[in-house]
CSV table of C-alpha atoms and ligand atoms in Angstrom, one decimal:
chain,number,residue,atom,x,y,z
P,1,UNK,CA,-8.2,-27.5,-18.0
P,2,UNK,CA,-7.9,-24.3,-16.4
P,3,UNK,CA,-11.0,-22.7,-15.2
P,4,UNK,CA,-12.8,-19.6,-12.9
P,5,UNK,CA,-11.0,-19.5,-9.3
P,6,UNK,CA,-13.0,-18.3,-6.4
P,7,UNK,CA,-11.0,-16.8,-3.6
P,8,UNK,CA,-12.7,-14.7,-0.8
P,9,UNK,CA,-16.4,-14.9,-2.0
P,10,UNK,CA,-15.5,-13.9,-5.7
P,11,UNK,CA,-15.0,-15.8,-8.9
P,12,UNK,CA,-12.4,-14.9,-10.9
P,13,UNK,CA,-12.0,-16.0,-14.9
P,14,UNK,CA,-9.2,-17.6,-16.0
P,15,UNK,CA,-6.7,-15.2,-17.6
P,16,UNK,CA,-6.7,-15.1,-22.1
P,17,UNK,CA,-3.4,-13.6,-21.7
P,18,UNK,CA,-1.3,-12.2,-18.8
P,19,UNK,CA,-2.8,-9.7,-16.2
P,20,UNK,CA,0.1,-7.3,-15.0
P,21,UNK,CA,-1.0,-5.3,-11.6
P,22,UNK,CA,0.7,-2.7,-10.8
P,23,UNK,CA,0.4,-1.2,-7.0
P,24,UNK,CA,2.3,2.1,-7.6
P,25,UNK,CA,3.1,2.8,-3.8
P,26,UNK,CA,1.8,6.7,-2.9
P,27,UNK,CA,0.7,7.8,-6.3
P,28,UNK,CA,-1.6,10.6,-5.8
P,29,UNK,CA,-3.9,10.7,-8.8
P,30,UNK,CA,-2.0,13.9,-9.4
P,31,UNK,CA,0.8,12.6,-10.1
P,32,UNK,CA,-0.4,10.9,-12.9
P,33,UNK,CA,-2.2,13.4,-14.7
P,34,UNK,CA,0.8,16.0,-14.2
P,35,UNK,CA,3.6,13.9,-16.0
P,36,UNK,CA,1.3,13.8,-18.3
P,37,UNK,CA,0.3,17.3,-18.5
P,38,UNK,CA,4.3,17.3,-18.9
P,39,UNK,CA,4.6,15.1,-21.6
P,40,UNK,CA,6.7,12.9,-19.4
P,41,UNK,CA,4.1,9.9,-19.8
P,42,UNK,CA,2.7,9.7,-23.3
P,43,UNK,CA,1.1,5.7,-22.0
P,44,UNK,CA,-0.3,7.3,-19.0
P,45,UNK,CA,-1.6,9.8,-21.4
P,46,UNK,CA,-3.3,7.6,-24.0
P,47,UNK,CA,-5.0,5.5,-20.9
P,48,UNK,CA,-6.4,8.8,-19.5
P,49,UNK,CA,-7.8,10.1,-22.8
P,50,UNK,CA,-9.7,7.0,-23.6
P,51,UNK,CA,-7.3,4.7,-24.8
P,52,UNK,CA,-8.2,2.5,-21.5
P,53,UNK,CA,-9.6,2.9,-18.7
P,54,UNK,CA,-9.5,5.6,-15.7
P,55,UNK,CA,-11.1,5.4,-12.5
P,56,UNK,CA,-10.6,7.2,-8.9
P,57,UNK,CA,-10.7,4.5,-6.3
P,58,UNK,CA,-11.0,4.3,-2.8
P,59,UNK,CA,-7.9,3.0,-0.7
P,60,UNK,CA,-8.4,0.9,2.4
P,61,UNK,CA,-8.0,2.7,5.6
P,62,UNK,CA,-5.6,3.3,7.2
P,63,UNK,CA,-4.2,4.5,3.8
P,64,UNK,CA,-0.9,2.3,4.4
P,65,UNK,CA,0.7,0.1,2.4
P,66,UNK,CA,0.9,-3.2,4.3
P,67,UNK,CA,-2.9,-2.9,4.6
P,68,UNK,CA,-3.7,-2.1,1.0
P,69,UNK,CA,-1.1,-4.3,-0.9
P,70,UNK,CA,-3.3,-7.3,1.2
P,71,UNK,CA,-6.7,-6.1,0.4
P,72,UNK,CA,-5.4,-6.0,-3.4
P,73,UNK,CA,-3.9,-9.6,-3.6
P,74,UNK,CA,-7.0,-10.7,-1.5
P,75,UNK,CA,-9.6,-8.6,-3.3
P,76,UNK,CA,-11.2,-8.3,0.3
P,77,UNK,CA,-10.4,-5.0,3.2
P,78,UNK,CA,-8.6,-5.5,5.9
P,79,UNK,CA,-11.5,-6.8,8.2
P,80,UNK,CA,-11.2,-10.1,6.1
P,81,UNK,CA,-7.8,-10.7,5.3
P,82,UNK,CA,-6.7,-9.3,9.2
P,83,UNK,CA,-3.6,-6.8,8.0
P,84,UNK,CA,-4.8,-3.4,9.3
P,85,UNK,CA,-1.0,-2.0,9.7
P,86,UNK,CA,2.5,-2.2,9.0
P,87,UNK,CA,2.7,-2.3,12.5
P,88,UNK,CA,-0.1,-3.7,16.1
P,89,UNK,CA,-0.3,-3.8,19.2
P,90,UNK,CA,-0.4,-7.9,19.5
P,91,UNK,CA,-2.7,-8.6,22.5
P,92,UNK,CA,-2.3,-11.9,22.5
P,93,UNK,CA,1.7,-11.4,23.2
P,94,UNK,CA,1.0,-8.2,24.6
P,95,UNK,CA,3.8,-6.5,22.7
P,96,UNK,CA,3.7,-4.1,19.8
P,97,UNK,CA,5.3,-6.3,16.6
P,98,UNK,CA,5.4,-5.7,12.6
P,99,UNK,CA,2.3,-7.1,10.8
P,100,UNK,CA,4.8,-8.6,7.9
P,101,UNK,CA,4.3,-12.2,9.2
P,102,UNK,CA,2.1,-14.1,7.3
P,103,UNK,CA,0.9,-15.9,10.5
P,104,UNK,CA,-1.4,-12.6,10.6
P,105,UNK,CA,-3.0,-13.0,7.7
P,106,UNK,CA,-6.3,-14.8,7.7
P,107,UNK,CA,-7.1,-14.8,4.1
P,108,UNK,CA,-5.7,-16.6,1.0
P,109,UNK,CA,-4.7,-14.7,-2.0
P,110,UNK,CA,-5.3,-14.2,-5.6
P,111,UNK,CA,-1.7,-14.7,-6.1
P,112,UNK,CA,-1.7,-18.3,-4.2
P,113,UNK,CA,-5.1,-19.5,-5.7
P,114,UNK,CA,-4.1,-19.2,-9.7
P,115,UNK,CA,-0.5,-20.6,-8.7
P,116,UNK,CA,-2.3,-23.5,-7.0
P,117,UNK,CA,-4.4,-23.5,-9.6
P,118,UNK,CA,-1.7,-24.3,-12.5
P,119,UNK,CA,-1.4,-20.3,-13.2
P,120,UNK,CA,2.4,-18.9,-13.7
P,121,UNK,CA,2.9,-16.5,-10.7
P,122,UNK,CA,5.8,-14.1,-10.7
P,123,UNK,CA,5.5,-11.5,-7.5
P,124,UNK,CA,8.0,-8.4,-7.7
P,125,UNK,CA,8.0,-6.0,-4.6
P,126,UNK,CA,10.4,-3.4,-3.9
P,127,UNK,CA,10.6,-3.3,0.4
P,128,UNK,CA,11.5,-7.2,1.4
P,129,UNK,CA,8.5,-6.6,3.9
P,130,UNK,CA,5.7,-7.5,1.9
P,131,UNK,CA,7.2,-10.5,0.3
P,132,UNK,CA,6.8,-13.0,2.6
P,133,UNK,CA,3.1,-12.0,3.2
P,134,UNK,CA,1.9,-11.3,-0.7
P,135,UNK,CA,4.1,-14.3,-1.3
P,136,UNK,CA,2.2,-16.7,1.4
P,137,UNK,CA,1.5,-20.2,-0.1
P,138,UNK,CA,1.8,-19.3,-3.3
P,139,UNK,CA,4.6,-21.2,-5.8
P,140,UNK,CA,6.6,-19.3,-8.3
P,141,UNK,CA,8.6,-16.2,-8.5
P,142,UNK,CA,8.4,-14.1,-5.6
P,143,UNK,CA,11.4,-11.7,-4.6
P,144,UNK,CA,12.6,-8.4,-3.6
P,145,UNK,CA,14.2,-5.6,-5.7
P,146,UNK,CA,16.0,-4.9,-1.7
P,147,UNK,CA,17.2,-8.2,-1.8
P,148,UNK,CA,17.7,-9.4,-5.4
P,149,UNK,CA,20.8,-10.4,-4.3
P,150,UNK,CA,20.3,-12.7,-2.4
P,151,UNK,CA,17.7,-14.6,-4.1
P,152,UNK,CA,17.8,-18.6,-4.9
P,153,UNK,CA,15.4,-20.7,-6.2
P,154,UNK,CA,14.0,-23.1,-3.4
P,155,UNK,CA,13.1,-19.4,-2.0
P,156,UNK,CA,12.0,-17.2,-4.5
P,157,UNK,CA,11.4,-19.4,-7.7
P,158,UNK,CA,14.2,-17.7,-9.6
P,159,UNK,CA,17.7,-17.1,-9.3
P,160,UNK,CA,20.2,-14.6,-10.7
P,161,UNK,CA,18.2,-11.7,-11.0
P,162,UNK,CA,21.2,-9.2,-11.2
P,163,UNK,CA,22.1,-10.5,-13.8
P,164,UNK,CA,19.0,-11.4,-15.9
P,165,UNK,CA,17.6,-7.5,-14.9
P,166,UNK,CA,21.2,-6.1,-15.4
P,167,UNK,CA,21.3,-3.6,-13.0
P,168,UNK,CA,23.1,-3.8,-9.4
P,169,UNK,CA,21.1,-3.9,-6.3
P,170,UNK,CA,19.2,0.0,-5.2
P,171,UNK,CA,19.5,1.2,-1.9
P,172,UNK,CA,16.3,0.8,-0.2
P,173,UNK,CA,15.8,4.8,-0.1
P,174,UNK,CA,15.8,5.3,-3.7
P,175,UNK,CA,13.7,5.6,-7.2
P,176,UNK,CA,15.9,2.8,-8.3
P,177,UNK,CA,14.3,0.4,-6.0
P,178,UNK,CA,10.8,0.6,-7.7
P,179,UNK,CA,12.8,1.2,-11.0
P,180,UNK,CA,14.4,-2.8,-10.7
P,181,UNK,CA,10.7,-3.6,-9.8
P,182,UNK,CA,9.7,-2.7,-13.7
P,183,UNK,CA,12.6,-3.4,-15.2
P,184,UNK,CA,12.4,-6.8,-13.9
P,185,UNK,CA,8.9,-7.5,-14.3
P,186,UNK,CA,9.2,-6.7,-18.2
P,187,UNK,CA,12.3,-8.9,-18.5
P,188,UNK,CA,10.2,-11.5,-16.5
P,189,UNK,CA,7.4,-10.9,-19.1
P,190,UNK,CA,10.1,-11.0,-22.3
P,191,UNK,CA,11.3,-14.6,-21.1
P,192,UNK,CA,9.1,-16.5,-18.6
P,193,UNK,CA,6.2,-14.6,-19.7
P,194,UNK,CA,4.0,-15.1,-16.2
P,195,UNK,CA,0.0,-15.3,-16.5
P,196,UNK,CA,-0.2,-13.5,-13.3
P,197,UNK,CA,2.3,-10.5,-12.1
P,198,UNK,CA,1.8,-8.5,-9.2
P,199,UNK,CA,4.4,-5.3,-9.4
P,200,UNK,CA,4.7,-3.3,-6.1
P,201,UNK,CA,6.9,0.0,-5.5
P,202,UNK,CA,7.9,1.8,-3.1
P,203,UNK,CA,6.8,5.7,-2.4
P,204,UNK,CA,10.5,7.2,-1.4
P,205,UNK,CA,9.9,9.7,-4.3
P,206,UNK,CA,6.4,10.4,-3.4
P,207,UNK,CA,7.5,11.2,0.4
P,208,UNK,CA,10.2,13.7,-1.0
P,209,UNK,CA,9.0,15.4,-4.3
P,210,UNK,CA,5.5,17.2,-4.8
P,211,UNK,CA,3.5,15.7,-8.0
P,212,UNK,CA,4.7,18.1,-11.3
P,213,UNK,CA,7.9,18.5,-9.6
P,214,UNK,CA,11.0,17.1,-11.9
P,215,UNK,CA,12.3,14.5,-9.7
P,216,UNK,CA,8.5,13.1,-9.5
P,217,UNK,CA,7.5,13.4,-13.7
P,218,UNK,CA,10.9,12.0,-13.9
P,219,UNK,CA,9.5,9.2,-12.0
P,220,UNK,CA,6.6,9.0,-13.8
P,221,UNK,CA,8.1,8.8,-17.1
P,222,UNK,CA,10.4,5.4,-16.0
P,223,UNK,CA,7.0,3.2,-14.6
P,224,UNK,CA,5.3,4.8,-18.6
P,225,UNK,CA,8.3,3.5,-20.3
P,226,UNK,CA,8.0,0.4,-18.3
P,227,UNK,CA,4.2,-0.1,-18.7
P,228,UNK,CA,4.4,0.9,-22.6
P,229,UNK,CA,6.4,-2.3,-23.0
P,230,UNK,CA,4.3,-4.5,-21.2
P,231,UNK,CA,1.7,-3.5,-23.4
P,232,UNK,CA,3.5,-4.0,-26.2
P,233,UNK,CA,3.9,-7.9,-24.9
P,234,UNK,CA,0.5,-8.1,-25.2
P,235,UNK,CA,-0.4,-7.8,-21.5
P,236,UNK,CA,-3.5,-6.5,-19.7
P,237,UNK,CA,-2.3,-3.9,-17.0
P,238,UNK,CA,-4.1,-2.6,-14.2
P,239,UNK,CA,-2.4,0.0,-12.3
P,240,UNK,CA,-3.4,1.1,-9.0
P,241,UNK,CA,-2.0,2.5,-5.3
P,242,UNK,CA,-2.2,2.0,-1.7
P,243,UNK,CA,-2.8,4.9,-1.0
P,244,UNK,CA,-2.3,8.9,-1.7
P,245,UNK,CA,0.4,11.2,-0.4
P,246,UNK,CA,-0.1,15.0,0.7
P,247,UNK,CA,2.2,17.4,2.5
P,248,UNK,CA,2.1,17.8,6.5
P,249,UNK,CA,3.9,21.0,7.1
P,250,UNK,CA,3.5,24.2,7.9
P,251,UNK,CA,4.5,27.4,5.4
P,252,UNK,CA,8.2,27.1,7.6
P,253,UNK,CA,8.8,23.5,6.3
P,254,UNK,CA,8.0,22.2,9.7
P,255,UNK,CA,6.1,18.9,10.3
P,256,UNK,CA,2.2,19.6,11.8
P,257,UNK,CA,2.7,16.9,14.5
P,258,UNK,CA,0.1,16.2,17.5
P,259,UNK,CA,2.3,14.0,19.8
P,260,UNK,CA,-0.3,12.4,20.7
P,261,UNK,CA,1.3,10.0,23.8
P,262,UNK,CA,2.7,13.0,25.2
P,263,UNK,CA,-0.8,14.9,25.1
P,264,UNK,CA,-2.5,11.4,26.9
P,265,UNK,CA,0.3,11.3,29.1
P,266,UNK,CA,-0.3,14.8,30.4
P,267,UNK,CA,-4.0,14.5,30.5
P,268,UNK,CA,-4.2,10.9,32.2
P,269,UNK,CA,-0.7,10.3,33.8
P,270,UNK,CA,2.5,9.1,32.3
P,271,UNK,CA,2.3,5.5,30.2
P,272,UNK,CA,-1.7,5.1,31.1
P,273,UNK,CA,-2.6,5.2,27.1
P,274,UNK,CA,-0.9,3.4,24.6
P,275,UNK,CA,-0.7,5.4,21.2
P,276,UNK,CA,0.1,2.9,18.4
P,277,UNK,CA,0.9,4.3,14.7
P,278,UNK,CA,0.2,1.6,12.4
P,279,UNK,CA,2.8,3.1,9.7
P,280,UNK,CA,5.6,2.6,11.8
P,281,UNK,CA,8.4,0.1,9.3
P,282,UNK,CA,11.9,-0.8,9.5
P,283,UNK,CA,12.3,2.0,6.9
P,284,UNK,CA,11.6,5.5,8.5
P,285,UNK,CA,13.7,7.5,7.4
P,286,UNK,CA,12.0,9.4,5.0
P,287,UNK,CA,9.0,9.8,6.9
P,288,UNK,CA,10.1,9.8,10.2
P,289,UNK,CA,7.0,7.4,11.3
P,290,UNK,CA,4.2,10.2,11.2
P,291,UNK,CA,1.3,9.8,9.2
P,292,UNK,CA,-2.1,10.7,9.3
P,293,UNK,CA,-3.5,7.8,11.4
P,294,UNK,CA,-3.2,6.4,15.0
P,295,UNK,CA,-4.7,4.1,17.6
P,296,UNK,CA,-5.0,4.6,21.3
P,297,UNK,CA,-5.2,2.4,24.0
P,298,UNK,CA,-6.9,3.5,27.1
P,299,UNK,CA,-6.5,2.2,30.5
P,300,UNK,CA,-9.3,0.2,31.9
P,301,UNK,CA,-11.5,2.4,34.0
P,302,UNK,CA,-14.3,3.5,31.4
P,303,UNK,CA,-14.6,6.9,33.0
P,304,UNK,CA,-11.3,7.9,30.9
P,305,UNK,CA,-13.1,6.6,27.5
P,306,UNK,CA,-15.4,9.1,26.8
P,307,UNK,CA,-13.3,12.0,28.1
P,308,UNK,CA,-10.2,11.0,26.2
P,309,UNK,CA,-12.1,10.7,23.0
P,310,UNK,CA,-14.4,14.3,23.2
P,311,UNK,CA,-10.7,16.2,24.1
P,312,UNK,CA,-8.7,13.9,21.4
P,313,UNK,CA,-11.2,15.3,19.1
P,314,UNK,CA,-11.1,18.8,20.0
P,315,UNK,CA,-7.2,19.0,19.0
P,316,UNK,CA,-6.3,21.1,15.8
P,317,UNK,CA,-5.6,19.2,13.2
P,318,UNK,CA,-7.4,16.4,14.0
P,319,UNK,CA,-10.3,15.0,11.4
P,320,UNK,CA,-12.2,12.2,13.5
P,321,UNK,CA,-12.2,10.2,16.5
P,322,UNK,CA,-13.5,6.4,16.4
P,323,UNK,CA,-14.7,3.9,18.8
P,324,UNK,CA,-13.1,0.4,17.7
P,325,UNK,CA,-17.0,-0.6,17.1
P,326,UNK,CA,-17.1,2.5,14.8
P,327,UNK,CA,-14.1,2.3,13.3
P,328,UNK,CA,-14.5,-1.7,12.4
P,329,UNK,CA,-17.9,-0.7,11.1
P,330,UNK,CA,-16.7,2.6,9.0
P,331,UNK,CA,-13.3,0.9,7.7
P,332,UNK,CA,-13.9,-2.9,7.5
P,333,UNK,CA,-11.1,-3.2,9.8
P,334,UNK,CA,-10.4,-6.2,12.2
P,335,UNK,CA,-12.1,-5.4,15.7
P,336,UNK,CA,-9.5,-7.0,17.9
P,337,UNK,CA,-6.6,-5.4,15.9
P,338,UNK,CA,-7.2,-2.1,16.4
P,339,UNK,CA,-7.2,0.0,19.8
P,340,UNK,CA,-10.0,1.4,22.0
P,341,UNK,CA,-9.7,4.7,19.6
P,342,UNK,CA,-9.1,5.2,16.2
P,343,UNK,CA,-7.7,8.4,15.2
P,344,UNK,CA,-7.4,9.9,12.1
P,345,UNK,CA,-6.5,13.8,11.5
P,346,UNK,CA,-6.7,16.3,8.7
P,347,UNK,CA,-4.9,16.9,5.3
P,348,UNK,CA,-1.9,18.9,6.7
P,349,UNK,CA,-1.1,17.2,10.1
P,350,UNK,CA,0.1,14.1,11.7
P,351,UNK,CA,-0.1,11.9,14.3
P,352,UNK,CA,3.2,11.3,16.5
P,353,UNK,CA,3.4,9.1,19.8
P,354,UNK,CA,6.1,10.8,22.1
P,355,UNK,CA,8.2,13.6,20.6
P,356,UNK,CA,11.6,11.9,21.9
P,357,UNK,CA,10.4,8.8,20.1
P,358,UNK,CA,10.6,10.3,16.4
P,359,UNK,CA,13.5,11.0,14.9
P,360,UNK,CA,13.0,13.4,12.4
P,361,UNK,CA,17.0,14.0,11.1
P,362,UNK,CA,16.4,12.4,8.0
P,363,UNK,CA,13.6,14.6,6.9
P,364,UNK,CA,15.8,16.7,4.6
P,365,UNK,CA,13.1,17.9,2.9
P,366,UNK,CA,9.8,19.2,4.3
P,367,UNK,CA,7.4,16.2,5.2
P,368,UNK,CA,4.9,14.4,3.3
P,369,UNK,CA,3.1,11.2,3.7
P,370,UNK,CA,-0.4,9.7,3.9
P,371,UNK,CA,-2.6,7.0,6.5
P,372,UNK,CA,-5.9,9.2,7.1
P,373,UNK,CA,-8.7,9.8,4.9
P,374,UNK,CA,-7.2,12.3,2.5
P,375,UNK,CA,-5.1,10.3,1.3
P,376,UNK,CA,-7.5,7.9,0.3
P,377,UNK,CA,-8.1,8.6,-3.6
P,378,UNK,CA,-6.5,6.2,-5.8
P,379,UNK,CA,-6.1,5.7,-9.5
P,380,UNK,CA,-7.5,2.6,-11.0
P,381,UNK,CA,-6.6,2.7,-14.4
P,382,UNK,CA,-6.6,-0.5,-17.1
P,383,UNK,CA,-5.3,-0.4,-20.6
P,384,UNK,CA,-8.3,-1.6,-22.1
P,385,UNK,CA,-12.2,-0.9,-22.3
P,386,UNK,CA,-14.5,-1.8,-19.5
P,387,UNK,CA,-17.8,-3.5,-19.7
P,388,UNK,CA,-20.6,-1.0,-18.4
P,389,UNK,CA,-20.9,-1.0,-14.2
P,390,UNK,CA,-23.2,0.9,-12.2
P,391,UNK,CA,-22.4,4.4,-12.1
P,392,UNK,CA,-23.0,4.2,-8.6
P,393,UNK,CA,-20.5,1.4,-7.5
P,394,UNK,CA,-18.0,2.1,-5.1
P,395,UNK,CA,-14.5,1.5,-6.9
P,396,UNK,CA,-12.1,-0.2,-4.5
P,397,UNK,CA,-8.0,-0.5,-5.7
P,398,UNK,CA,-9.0,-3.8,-4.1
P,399,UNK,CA,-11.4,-4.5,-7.4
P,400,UNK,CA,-7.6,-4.0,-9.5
P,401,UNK,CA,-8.0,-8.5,-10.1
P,402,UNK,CA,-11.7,-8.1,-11.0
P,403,UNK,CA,-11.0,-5.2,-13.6
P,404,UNK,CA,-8.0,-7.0,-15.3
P,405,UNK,CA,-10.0,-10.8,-15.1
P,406,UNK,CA,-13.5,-10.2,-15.1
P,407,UNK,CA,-14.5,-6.4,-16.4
P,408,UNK,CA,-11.4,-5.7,-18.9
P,409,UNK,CA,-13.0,-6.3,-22.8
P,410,UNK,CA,-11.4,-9.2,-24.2
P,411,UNK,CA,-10.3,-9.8,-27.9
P,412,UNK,CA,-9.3,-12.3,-30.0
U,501,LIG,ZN1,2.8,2.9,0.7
C-alpha cells in the first residue's frame, strides 16, 4: 500500500492523481505575465488570476540550471545534494570537469524515492546533460528530447519515442527541443499516464528573445497549450524555473564582460588565480559561457586573499565578493566545491575568465543570460488552491514537490 516517502528530511504524501513539474529553463517571471498580457497564454492566464496558484520564488544560487534542476528533484540547495555548477574545479583530481556525473551527487531524489517506492516515474529533459543525474537510481522513463533517437528500453524505460511523440529529433539550439519535451510528456500522460513527471526545458529562446517579444510569447503560448492539456488529463502541475534571464549588454549590443583571469593575471602574475565559471556546458553557443557568477582560486600565500577580494570588488559591474565561508553560509552551497572567492556581479554584466578563451561568434543577437542574484526570481505557479502558509515563508522553486504533494488542495 503506497504511503508518505521521506527523502532529504521531508515527508512527502503519496500522490491522488499525477503531479506534473515543470522546470521551465530561464523563465523570467515576465515572461509569463507578458504572453499573457498578449493573449498568447489564456492557461497561464487563468492560473495568474486565481484559477491556481502564483508565487515568486527564490532560485538556488548560482542561478544555473544544473544546480537548480538538483535542488528541485531533491527538494534540498545545493549544500545538501553537492551540484553547485554545470561545471568545478575537482580538487580531488585537480582538473576542472562537468558536474553532470551522478558520482557528484550526494543526495537521493524525489524522482528515485517514489519509483522505488512502486510510483510510475517518467523524466523528460531537453539537454542529455541532466539525464543521467535527475535520472540517478531511479526506474522508469527517463530520456532526452537531444537524444530521443537513440533511446532503448534497458536505458531509458521506453523506446520509440519518435514515433510515439511524432515529431523528428530538434537540434539542440532550438524551441523545438523544449517543444518535444511537452509534446512528449502529454502523450506520455495520454497512454502510460505516470504518477510522477518531471518536464525540463531548455532556455535557447530565453538567451535570444526579450520577454513580450514574438519569438518569446510564441514560446509561451506552445508550453500553455501543452500545460492546458495536462490539465485537462486531470493532472496537478506545478511549474517553476531555474533560474531568471536579463540582458548583459551595453546600448551598442555589446556584451558587459569583466575578464576576470585576465584582470587576476595582471594584478598577481600570469596563471596565479584560477577563475572558474560554473555555467560553462558543452552547449555555448548561445551564451558564449558568460553569466553573472564566477569563482576564483587564489594562490596560497594569504597576503594575496584580502587584496584580491577588496580590488575584485571595486570593479564596475560587479555586485558582491564572497569568502567560500560566506558564500557556503549565504547560498547553502557546498564548501569544498566552490573556490577561495565567490563572485557575483550586477544585472547588466558578466563574468568572463580570459578574453581569448570565449568565443563569442555565435552571439548573433545581443547577449543575455543569468547565474548572479538578479536572476534569482522564479515563478512557482500550481493549478490549484493552496492551503494557507505563513506569509512570511521563504518560497523556494525547490518547494515545486511539496506544493504539488503536500500544499496543493485535493478533491474527490
Ligand atoms: Zn537554465
Amino acid at each position: 500500500m503506497p504511503t508518505d516517502i521521506t527523502v532529504n528530511g521531508r515527508t512527502y504524501r503519496w500522490m491522488d492523481r499525477p503531479l506534473v513539474v515543470v522546470c521551465v529553463d530561464g523563465c523570467e517571471y515576465d515572461y509569463i505575465t507578458a504572453a499573457v498580457a498578449a493573449g498568447a497564454a489564456p492557461f497561464l492566464g487563468r492560473l495568474l488570476a486565481g484559477a491556481g496558484t502564483s508565487i515568486i520564488a527564490d532560485c538556488v544560487m548560482p542561478s544555473f540550471t544544473n544546480p537548480n534542476n538538483l535542488s528541485i528533484v531533491t527538494g534540498v540547495p545545493p549544500s545538501v545534494h553537492g551540484i553547485c555548477g554545470n561545471y568545478f574545479f575537482d580538487p580531488e583530481r585537480g582538473e576542472e570537469v562537468m558536474m553532470n556525473d551522478p558520482r557528484h551527487l550526494r543526495a537521493g531524489t524525489i524522482l528515485a524515492a517514489f519509483s522505488q517506492a512502486g510510483a510510475k516515474v517518467a523524466v523528460i529533459t531537453a539537454k542529455d546533460k541532466l539525464r543521467k543525474l535527475l535520472g540517478h537510481q531511479m526506474t522508469g522513463i527517463c530520456f532526452s528530447s537531444e537524444k530521443a533517437d537513440q533511446v532503448t528500453l534497458a536505458e531509458n524505460g521506453i523506446e520509440n519515442v519518435l514515433d510515439r511523440v511524432g515529431l523528428p529529433v530538434p537540434s539542440v539550439y532550438s524551441a523545438e527541443l523544449s517543444e518535444f519535451v511537452f509534446v512528449a510528456g502529454v502523450k506520455l500522460m495520454e497512454s502510460e499516464r505516470p504518477d510522477l513527471m518531471y518536464l525540463s526545458t531548455t532556455d535557447y529562446i530565453q538567451h535570444k528573445a526579450a520577454p513580450g517579444t514574438p519569438v518569446a510569447n510564441d514560446f509561451y503560448a506552445m508550453i500553455d497549450r501543452n500545460l492546458a492539456r495536462l490539465d485537462a488529463l486531470g493532472a496537478v502541475i506545478v511549474v517553476t524555473a531555474d533560474h531568471g534571464m536579463n540582458a548583459k549588454h551595453g546600448e551598442d549590443g555589446q556584451p558587459n564582460v569583466i575578464y576576470l583571469q585576465d584582470t587576476l593575471d595582471a594584478w598577481l602574475g600570469a596563471s596565479k588565480a584560477r577563475v572558474i565559471l560554473p555555467i560553462t556546458d558543452p552547449y555555448v553557443v548561445h551564451h558564449g559561457a558568460l553569466g553573472s557568477f564566477a569563482l576564483v582560486y587564489l594562490p596560497e600565500e594569504a597576503a594575496a586573499q584580502y587584496p584580491a577580494a577588496e580590488r575584485i570588488a571595486a570593479l564596475p559591474g560587479i555586485d558582491m565578493v564572497l569568502t567560500r565561508a560566506e558564500a557556503a553560509a549565504k547560498f547553502e552551497l557546498p564548501s569544498d566545491r566552490i573556490g577561495d572567492l565567490v563572485i557575483v556581479s550586477r544585472r547588466d554584466t558578466v563574468i568572463g575568465t580570459s578574453r581569448d578563451r570565449h568565443d563569442l561568434s555565435g552571439l548573433d543577437v545581443p547577449l543575455r543570460s543569468h547565474g548572479g542574484l538578479s536572476e534569482q526570481k522564479v515563478p512557482l505557479l500550481v493549478n490549484r488552491g493552496v492551503g494557507k502558509q505563513p506569509g512570511t515563508r521563504r518560497w523556494r522553486n525547490f518547494d515545486a514537490f511539496d506544493l504539488g504533494l503536500n500544499l496543493a488542495v485535493r478533491t474527490a
